[in-house]
């Protein structure tokens, strides 16, 4: 015998044994009463029934009516039909069929829900047939209030709400009809039929409607919610988040104000104008508290949305002011934002500023906000937000967001102002530390270009050396700001002091390297053995190239410490990089520096530069060097023209980064301006040297210097014979001064003594120091040279 089954068809079927326990529970029974099978199988069926109330009798459908307990707790009136049937073991079981009775509580709830959805719910509900024609709709939803069903039922939804339903909406609804896939929360801006001038944002969800057998598509249901406020709230949060990443990307007042205007014009206003105090515009610190009515401001930024009719009322950087009393002056006076929701051209304050009133009228501005820019207790300026293209006026929420935006922007503007102030101070210091003018020298003709950027530590120098020689220096301290400029000033002073000692280029760079290491130790007070000292030295480092050119021998000795290689343009048009060993940067404490000695034909052009010159517009520094060499391949008439040509040849739109360019064209001192003699180590030769000097000075027409020169030469030659070693050489050089040099093979340097009255000697160098312009000693590879310079008589050509 087979197991009995619950009857199929309409209603909920179940099987009950002779004792009243449930044997089988159908899916329809679960749908009707809410109980899953595992909760009811084996339980007495009476537990699912409530006590019948008074008056319970046959139901309208013909079967007796009983009250069942729904799983949710609601009582449910059902019609019940019971019939016996044979069980598998020959016993009698009962087949029970339950059907919801007419007028049951759940059906009433269903009807109430449907009635509320179509007549009371603020959620828009639209029932469309397969042709997307309106069948039913919610008369209480936003946008459909007051619309009579007879006016719209049977019409295509697009004809009913043309400002909301677009081609995209229709494609989505068709897709739902064809596939049965629901669409949830599709956001679409539109204009409701009840107020076509007011843009709203709608969220739409749609699902397909089918008959009970799921074989026929009846249409599609669309649920529409007015999500305008939600969208605006999210847009405000997105705007603030966007502002945090887009405002303040640079430390420039104008650029920061422009970023602020761009964000606000794209997110909440049709046009935004930002004005800052004149002192802020120049990086100065404004006074605390409110601002006077007659304060002068400067336009820092103006940005309007695409298609807006409002145009700037003044140019960027132009001075501007506001008449009193207006929302603009009141905002500056009490530092509170102002909202003019509906701008009335007849308002009293408009008459106080007729020029701006005319500008507002021409731009058809109908709503505005004025917000102060304040940070750290000072007023920096104000921002004005305008609406002319957007029909909706500003609201209080907009003012809140504008105030928050302005507060964030004000901090960034103040940071930029502080940086501008520090940068201006650093630039002023940098300019004061650099050479104010180039010295006039015979050895070279020189020109330079300095393009500061953020007050870096770049510097250059042209230093006159004894023997008509010249030292050319270009350096670059890593970093920007006051620290880099101060370090640059220390290095430049050190170079001057070391050049005065006439040190070789490699020795001079070694002393600079020790200085940088000492500065790094001083900065953090770390010993050189500390591992962190290496990191500090790397942060406090510099590059430098030092060259000494001798116009007599036309030799140039160079050394560099991590600096770009100088470029040489020869008179025949050949251009090449000088073959100079690189060496470590100053402060690295690396291996000893090496020198390169070059022979330069007269008219050769030496070009020194910093990394910023060849790095402009590209990361490939080698490409920048090749561009420099191409520019130098075309000789110019003057070094200034060459310098300008290099600057003009930089890539368009890529400003140089704190770059220095030093161009020097070499000259040669002709043989008739140099006289030299090799002398024996014999005291008797002193009188001979005086005769040689006398004849040479007569040849040069410098007889006025005869006495002093012979005295100097006598003293220097005597000292060389007495204290030095052969070879001894005397050299006279007529440059812009008269230079006397005596060289010998000893490295012992003479020094000035201060003899007592009773002393018989020791006055020679003291006399030389008194009678000459300057004197000194320089060491050479073969000994030393003692030199002295005298000023040429007035009127003598140099």
Tab-separated table of C-alpha atoms in Angstrom, residues 483 517-527 530 532-537 539-540:
chain	number	residue	atom	x	y	z
A	483	UNK	CA	68.378	76.211	6.199
A	517	UNK	CA	80.342	66.954	7.968
A	518	UNK	CA	80.920	69.266	10.938
A	519	UNK	CA	77.709	71.143	10.157
A	520	UNK	CA	75.788	67.862	10.058
A	521	UNK	CA	77.253	66.831	13.427
A	522	UNK	CA	76.409	70.234	14.819
A	523	UNK	CA	72.828	69.999	13.540
A	524	UNK	CA	71.968	66.854	15.550
A	525	UNK	CA	75.053	66.822	17.776
A	526	UNK	CA	75.982	63.344	16.580
A	527	UNK	CA	79.523	62.031	16.466
A	530	UNK	CA	77.078	57.290	15.019
A	532	UNK	CA	72.629	58.154	12.062
A	533	UNK	CA	75.377	60.619	11.189
A	534	UNK	CA	75.558	59.157	7.674
A	535	UNK	CA	71.847	59.846	7.127
A	536	UNK	CA	72.186	63.397	8.428
A	537	UNK	CA	75.207	63.970	6.214
A	539	UNK	CA	70.393	65.170	4.063
A	540	UNK	CA	72.864	68.022	4.648
